[in-house]
XYZ file of C-alpha atoms in Angstrom:
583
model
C 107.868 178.601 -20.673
C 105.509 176.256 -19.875
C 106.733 173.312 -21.480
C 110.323 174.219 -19.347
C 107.671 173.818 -16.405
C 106.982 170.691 -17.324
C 110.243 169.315 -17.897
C 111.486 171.083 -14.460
C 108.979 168.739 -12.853
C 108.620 165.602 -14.714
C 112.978 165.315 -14.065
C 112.635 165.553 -10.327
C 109.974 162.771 -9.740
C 112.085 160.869 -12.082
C 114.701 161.461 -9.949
C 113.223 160.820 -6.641
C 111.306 157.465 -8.373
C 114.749 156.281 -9.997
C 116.925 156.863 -6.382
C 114.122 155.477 -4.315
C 114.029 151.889 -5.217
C 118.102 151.055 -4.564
C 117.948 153.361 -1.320
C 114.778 151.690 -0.133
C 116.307 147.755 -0.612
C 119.353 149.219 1.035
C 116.976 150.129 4.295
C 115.453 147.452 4.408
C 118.282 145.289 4.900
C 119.663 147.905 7.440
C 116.294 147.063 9.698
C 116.632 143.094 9.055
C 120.336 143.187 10.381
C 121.229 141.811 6.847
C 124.512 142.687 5.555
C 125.359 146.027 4.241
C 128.689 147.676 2.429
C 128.926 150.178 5.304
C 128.661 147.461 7.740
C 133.043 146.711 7.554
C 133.862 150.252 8.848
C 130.128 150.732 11.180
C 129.680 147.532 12.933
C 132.431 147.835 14.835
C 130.988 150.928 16.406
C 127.888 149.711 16.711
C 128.627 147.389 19.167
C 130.947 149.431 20.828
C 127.880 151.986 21.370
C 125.409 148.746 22.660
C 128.520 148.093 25.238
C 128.782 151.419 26.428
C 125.310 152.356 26.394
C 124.162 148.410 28.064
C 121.879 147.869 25.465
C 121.390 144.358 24.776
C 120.415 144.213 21.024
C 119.480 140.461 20.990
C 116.706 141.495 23.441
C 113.385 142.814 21.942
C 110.604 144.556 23.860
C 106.805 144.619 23.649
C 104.773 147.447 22.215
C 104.452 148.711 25.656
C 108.434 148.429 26.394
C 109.259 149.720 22.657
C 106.882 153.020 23.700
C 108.206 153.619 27.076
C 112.063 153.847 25.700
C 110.927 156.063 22.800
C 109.186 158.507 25.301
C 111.864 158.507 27.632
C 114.326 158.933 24.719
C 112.821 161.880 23.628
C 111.902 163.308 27.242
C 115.167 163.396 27.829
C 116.381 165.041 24.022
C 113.658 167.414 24.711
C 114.766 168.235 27.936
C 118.914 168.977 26.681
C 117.681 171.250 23.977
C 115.330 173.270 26.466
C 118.476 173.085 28.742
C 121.075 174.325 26.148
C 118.973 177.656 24.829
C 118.467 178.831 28.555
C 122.207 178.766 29.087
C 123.805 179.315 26.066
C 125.203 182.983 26.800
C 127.612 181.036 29.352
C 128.239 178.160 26.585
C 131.726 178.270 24.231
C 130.785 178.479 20.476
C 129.011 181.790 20.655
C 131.108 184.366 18.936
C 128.256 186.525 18.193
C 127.731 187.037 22.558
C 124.016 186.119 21.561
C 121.601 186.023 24.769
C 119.780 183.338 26.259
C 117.000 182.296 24.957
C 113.492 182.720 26.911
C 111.966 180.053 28.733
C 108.602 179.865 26.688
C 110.863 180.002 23.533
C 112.818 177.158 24.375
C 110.178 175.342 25.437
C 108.626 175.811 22.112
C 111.610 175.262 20.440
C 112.532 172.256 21.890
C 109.245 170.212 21.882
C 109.538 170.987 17.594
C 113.118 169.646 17.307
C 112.397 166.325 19.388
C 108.713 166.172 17.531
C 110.267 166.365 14.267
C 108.375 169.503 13.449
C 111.076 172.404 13.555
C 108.847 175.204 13.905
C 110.726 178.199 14.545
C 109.079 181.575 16.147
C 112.438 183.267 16.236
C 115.346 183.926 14.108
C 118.268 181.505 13.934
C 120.943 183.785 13.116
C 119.902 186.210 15.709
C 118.623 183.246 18.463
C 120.924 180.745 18.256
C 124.531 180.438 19.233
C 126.669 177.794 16.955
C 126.743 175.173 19.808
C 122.857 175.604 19.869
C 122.274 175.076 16.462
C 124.550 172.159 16.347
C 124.635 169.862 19.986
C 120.989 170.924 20.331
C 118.965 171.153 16.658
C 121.066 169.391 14.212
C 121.371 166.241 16.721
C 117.686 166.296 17.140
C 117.411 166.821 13.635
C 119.292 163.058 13.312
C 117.063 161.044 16.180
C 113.893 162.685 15.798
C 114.146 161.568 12.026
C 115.482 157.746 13.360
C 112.511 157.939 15.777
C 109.820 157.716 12.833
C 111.507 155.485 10.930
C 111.614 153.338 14.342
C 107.965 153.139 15.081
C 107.469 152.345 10.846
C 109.383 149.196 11.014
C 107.655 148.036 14.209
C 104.648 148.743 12.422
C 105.776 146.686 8.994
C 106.820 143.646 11.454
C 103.537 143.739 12.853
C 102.587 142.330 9.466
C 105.327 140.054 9.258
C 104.985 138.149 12.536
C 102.948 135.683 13.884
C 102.005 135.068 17.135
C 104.578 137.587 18.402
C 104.775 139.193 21.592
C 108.049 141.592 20.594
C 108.500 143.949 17.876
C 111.821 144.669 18.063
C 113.942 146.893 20.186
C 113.616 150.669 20.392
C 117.711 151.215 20.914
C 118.873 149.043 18.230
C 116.315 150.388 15.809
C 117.531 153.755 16.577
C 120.979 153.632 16.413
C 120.775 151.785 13.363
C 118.449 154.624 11.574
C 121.071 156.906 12.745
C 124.398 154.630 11.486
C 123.606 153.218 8.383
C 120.714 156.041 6.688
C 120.675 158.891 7.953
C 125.024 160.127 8.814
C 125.729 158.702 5.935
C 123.294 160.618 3.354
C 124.027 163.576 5.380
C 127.888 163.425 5.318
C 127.137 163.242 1.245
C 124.630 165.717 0.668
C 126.751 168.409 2.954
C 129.660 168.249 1.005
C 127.606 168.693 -2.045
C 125.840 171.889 -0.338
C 129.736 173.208 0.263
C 130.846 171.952 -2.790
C 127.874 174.642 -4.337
C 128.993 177.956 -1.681
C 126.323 176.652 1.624
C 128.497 178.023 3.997
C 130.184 176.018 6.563
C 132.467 177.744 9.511
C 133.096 178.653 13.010
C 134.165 182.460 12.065
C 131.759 184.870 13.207
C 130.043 187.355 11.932
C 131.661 189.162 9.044
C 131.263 193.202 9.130
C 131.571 194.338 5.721
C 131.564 197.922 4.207
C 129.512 199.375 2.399
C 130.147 201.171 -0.730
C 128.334 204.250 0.356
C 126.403 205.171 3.715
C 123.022 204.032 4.366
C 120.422 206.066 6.042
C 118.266 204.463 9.527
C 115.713 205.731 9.581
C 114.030 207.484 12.010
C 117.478 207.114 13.386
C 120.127 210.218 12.776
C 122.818 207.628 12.101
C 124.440 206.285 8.872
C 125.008 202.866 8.726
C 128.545 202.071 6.946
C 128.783 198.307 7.571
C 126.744 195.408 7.166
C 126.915 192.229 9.276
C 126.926 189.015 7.826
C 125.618 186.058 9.332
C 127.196 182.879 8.873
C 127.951 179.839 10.581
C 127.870 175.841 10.482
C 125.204 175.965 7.549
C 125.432 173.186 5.771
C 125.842 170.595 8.065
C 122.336 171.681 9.397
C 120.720 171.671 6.104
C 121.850 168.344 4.905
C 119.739 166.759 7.496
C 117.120 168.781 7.639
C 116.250 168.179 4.358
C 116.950 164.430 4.874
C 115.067 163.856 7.687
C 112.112 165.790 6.714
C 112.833 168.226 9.839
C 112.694 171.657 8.071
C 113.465 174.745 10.238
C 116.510 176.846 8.704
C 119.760 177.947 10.067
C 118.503 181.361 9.192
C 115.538 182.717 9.267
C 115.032 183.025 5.215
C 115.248 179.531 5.625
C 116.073 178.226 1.833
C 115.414 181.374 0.199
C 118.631 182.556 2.094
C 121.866 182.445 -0.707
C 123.727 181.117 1.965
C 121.488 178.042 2.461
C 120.511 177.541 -1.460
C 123.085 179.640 -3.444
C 122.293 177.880 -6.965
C 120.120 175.702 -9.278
C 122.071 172.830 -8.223
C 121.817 173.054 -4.383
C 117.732 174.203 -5.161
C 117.428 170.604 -6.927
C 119.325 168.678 -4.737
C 117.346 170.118 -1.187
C 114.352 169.587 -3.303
C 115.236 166.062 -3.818
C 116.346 165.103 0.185
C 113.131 166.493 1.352
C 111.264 163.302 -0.907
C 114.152 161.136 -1.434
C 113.349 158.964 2.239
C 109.796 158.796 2.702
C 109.803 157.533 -1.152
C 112.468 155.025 -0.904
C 110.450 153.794 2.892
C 107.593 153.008 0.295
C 110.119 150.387 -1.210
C 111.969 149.266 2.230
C 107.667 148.504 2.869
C 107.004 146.009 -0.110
C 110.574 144.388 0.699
C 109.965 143.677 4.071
C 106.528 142.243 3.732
C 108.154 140.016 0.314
C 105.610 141.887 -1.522
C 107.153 144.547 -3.565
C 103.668 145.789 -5.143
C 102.465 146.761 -1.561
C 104.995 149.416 -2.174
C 104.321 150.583 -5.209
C 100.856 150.979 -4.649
C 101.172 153.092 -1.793
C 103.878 155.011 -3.788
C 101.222 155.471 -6.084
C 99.066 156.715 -3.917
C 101.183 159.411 -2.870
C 102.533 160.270 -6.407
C 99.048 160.997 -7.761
C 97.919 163.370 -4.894
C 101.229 165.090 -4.962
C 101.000 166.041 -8.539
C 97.414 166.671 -8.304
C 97.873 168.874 -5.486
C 101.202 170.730 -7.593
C 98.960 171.152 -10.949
C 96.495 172.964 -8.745
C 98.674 175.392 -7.147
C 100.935 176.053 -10.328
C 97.731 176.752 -12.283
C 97.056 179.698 -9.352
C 100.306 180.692 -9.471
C 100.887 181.069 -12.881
C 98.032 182.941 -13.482
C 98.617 185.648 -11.010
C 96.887 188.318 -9.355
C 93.882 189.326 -11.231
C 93.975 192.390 -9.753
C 97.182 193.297 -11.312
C 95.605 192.065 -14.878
C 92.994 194.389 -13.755
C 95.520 197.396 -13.611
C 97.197 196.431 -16.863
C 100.175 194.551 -14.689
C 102.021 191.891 -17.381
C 102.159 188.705 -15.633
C 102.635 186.891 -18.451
C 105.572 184.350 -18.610
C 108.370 185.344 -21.214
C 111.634 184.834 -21.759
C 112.407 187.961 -19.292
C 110.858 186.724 -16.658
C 108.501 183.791 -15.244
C 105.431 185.562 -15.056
C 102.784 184.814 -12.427
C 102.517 185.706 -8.831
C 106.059 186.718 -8.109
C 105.462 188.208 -4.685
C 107.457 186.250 -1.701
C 109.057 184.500 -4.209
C 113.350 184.520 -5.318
C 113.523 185.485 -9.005
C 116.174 182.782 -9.674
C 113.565 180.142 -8.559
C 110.024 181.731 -10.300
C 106.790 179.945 -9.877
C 107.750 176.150 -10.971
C 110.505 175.694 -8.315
C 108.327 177.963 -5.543
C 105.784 175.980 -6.050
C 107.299 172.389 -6.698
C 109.234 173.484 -3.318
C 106.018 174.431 -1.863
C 104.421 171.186 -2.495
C 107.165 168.822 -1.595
C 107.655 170.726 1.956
C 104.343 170.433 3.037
C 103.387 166.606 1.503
C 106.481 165.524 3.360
C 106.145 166.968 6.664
C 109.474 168.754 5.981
C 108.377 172.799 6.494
C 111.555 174.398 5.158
C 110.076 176.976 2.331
C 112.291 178.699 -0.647
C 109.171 181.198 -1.109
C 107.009 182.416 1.822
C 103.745 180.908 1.761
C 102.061 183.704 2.974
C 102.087 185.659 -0.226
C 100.814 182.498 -2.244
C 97.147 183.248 -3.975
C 94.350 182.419 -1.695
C 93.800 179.017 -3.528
C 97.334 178.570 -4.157
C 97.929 178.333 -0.187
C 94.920 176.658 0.216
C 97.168 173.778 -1.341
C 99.760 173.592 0.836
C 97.729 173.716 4.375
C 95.587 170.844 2.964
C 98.618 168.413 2.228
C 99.112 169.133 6.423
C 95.323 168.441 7.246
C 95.365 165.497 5.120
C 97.621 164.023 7.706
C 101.019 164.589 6.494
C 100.692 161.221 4.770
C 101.933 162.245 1.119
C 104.901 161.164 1.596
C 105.092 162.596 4.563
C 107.915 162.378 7.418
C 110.412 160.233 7.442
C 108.627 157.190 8.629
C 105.836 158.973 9.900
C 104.074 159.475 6.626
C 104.088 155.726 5.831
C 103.109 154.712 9.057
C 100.043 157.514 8.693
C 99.696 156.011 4.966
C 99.509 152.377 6.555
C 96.867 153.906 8.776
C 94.738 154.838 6.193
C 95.259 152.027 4.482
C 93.604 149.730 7.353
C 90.658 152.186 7.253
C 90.584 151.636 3.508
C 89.865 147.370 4.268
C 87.860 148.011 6.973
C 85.481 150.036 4.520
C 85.588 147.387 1.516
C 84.949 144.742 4.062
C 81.790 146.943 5.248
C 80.782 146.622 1.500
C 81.123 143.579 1.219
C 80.309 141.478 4.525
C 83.560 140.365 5.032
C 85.986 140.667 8.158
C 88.847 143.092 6.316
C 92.350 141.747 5.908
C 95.664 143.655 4.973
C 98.251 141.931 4.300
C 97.721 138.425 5.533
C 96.145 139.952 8.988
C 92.511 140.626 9.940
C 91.649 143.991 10.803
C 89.465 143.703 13.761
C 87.470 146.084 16.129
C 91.141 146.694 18.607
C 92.803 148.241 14.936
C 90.186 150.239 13.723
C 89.726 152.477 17.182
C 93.115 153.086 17.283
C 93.528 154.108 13.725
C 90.592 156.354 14.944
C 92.243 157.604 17.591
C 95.044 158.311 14.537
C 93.076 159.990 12.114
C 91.327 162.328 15.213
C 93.362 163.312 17.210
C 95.835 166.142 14.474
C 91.560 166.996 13.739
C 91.148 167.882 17.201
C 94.063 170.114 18.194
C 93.915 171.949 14.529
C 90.508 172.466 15.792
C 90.297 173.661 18.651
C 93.573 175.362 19.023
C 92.360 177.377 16.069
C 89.331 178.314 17.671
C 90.916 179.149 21.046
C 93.352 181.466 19.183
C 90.860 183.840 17.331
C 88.975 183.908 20.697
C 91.193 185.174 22.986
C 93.440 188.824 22.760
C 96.482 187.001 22.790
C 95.912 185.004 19.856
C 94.449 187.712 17.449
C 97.012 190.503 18.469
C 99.394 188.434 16.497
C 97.831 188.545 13.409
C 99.474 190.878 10.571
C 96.660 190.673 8.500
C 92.817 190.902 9.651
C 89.924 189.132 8.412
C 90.261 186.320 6.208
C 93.722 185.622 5.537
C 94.664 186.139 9.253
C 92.245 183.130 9.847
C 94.377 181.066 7.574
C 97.387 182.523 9.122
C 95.868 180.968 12.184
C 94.751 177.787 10.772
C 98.032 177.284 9.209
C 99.883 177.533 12.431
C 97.925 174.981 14.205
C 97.511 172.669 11.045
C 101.483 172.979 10.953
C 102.135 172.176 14.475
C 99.793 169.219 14.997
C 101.088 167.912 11.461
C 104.522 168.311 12.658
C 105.447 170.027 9.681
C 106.841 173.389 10.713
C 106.110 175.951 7.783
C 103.887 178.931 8.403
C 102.448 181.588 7.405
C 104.805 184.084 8.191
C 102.422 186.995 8.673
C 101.274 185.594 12.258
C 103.872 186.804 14.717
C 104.094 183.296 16.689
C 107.113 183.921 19.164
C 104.913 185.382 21.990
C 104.062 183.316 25.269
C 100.617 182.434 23.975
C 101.513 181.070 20.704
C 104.933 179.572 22.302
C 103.205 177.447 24.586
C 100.007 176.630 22.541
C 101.933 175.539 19.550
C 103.823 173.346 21.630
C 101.629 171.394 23.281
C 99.743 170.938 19.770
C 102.936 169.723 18.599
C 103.424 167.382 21.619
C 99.871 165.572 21.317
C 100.406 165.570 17.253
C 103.220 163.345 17.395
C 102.866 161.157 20.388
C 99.572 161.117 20.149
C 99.703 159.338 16.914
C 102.777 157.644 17.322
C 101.326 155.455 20.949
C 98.195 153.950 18.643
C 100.645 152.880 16.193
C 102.920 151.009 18.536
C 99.758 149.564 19.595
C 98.884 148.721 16.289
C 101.566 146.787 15.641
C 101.424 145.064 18.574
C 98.217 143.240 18.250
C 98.674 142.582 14.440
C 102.324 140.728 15.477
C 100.275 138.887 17.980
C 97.549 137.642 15.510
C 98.140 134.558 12.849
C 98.763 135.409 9.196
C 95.611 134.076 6.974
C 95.797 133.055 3.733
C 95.153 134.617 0.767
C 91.724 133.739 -0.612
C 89.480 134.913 -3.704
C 87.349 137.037 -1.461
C 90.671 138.702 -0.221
C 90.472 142.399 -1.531
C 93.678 142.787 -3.462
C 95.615 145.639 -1.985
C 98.229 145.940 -4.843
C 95.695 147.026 -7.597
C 95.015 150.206 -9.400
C 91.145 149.760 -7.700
C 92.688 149.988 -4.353
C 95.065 153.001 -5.204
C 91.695 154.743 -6.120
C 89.938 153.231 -3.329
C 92.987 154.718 -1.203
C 92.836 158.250 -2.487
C 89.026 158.643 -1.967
C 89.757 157.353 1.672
C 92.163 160.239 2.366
C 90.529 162.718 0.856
C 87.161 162.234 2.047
C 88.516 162.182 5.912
C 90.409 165.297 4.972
C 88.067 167.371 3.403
C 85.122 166.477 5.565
C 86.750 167.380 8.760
C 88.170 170.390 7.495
C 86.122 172.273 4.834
C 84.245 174.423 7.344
C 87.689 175.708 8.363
C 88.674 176.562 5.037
C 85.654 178.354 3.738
C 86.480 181.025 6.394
C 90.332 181.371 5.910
C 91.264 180.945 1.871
C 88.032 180.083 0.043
C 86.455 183.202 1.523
C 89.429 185.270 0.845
C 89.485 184.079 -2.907
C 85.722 184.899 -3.191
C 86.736 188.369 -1.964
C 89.422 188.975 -4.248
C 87.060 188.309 -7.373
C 84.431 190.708 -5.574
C 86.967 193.310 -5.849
C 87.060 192.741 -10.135
């Protein structure tokens, strides 16, 4: 059993590694304008967009220019979704008659589909009318993804210029993200997903009958159908995954049959949700004409990962001592896959829960196949600190490396403390401008986790929600605000969210987490496009090197696990303590 672990792992991140190289070269060209094989049959519409659209793409803007058309972008995408959910009762593609939905849920709703975050206090199937889920989440799903990968690449030619005022234009960099990646890998993966039974269709509903009567309780009736949800599935899902958006069409999310009916489709959502944000690692080295830049920082993120998943299978596997305790077999066999099965599908067991698990949260993505909320204390502990860490394991779609890159600046700036040196990454000096805004960076998800945490458990509002008092309803907490600020969009489920409180809380967290963060980096990139390149030297402090993948990893985790221990001792490490109290 275990050794079927093992190889269940060790063939996706062969996977992902082997995919990631090609697909990363490909993107880079994409973002250099070099030619492509989709360019004969995309170009042409390309332009045709710039014409109708009057975007001039020979004309590059500032930092300051690049931000303000990446704000307004986004106002605006924000502002459609909000606007389709209040009126979507009067909207065509709503078979199922489904209501509008409230203003402080679409308001929520909307700022996590523009943020990339996806959070979702309600349930799709019973929320969301087909046009909704489509014209409003899926195309956010698309640009919010293009928008990370945007502000990445302005970030890499930062590096690459000198003596630059531009960095590119916001439009061009968009539209190209969308074009040439993202439609593309999504067209492909959804036909897989229907190839494999992920439902795809405009019917509604389907009433079935049942083969004998039902009793609802407390109710007198009998119920002799069932209604079955279905709907434009896999279209949704293709790019969720993709784009590291997460959210579900329904509210299983991809424990639903409909969304991941088999082995295969389990594999292949597992493999979008890593497949970008490793192959951006590559698209990095070849745009700075140093390919070990990327494999260093892939690396970096490969090591924690699988730390981080050895850790939380070990948990897992294990299983509740308090069932041992009561003589419960947990023990894997070849009838079943032992472990902590709760919240978890049978056809996955623990390796893919927890591989899925993992992946979701490293990546920023947030769709789940298991609910985290039924993971052992330590086990979930896992998953919440891949969020505080930043989201930079991978991360989002061009988000994570531009969080990684962050990091990596803060990495210099500390050698170059060591040594009396002014730190240099990649041909540019790191001066005092750089390190407050990678600061501002690393504080700011800190400082909404925070304090939104602490707001919560202090006022009615916030604690009424909680399913489960004491500990774990602190990490139920934690997790929510960890999740929003991190723009990653899992939860644990326990905390009933969709209330005006948490609504509008959560998404102003998720606001601040992503444009909070994402205005430094433009202004990062910026002033390193503006400075000279210097050359390499034997005091430079190699940044391609096994000693500065380490150096990287203690950088991370130190930031993470000062600023955030205190948290945890009162949400999973205390609950773990009082599970072995109770031997």
């Amino acid at each position: 059993m275990f050794i079927n672990n093992y190889l269940q792992i060790s063939l996706y991140f062969i996977t992902v590694l082997l995919l990631a190289k090609p697909l990363g070269v490909y993107m880079a060209h994409v973002y250099e304008n070099h030619p492509v094989i989709l360019n004969r049959c995309l170009a042409p519409f390309e332009l045709a967009l710039y014409r109708l659209s009057g975007v001039k793409a020979e004309q590059e803007m500032t930092w300051k220019e690049y931000a303000a058309a990446l704000l307004w972008f986004n106002f605006f995408g924000g502002l459609a979704v909000f606007i389709i959910q209040i009126v979507q009762a009067y909207l065509p593609l709503n078979p199922q008659q489904l209501t509008n939905v409230s203003f402080d849920s679409a308001f929520n709703t909307a700022i996590s589909f523009v943020t990339n975050t996806n959070w979702q206090g309600y349930s799709g199937e019973m929320t969301m009318s087909y046009l909704s889920q489509m014209l409003g989440l899926t195309v956010q799903n698309f640009v919010s993804a293009a928008t990370g990968m945007a502000v990445l690449v302005t970030m890499i030619r930062g590096f690459q210029r000198n003596h630059a005022t531009a960095i590119g234009n916001f439009w061009v960099d968009l539209t190209r993200g969308v074009l040439y990646i993202l439609l593309p890998l999504a067209l492909v993966f959804a036909f897989l997903l229907v190839s494999q039974g992920v439902v795809q269709t405009f019917k509604p509903y389907l009433n079935i009958p049942l083969v004998e009567q039902v009793q609802i309780n407390p109710l007198p009736e009998q119920a002799n159908t069932q209604v079955i949800a279905v709907g434009p599935a896999a279209s949704q899902i293709a790019i969720k995954q993709l784009g590291t958006n997460g959210g579900g069409f329904f509210n299983a999310n991809s424990a639903h049959p409909f969304e991941n009916p088999t082995p295969l489709t389990n594999f292949l959502e597992l493999l979008a949700i890593l497949l970008i944000p490793a192959a951006l690692c590559h698209s990095f080295g070849t745009l700075v004409n140093d390919p070990r830049q990327g494999w260093a920082i892939l690396t970096t993120m490969t090591l924690v990962l699988l730390g981080a998943l050895l850790v939380m299978l070990h948990y897992e596997q294990t299983g509740n001592p308090l069932l041992t305790a009561l003589g419960v077999d947990q023990a894997p066999s070849v009838t079943q896959s032992g472990g902590n099965m709760e919240g978890k599908e049978t056809r996955f067991g623990i390796v893919n829960s927890v591989l899925w698990a993992t992946a979701t949260t490293a990546a920023s993505n947030g769709s789940v196949n298991a609910m985290h909320d039924s993971f052992m204390p330590l086990s979930g502990m896992v998953p919440l600190c891949l969020i505080q860490l930043g989201e930079v394991i991978f991360g989002g779609v061009g988000s994570g490396l531009y969080g990684m890159l962050i990091f990596a600046i803060i990495a210099v700036f500390v050698a170059g403390l060591m040594i009396g040196r002014t730190p240099e990454y990649l041909g540019k000096k790191i001066e005092a401008f750089e390190i407050k805004m990678a600061a501002i960076v690393i504080l700011i998800p800190a400082f909404f986790i925070l304090i939104g945490t602490a707001l919560a458990v202090m006022v009615e509002a916030g604690r009424t929600a909680i399913a489960n008092p004491g500990a774990h309803g602190f990490s139920e907490i934690l997790y929510a605000f960890s999740s929003a600020a991190g723009n990653n969009g899992s939860a644990f489920a326990g905390l009933s969210a969709n209330s005006l409180f948490y609504n509008v809380a959560l998404g102003v967290v998720m606001l601040l987490g992503r444009y909070g963060i994402i205005i430094p980096v433009l202004a990062i990139a910026g002033s390193l496009a503006a400075k000279k390149s210097v050359p390499t030297t034997v005091g430079t402090l190699p940044t391609h090197t096994p000693l500065f993948v380490l150096l990287l990893i203690a950088t991370i985790l130190l930031v993470g696990v000062l600023t955030f221990v205190p948290a945890l001792a009162l949400g999973p490490i205390v609950e773990h303590l009082q599970l072995l109290k109770q031997l």
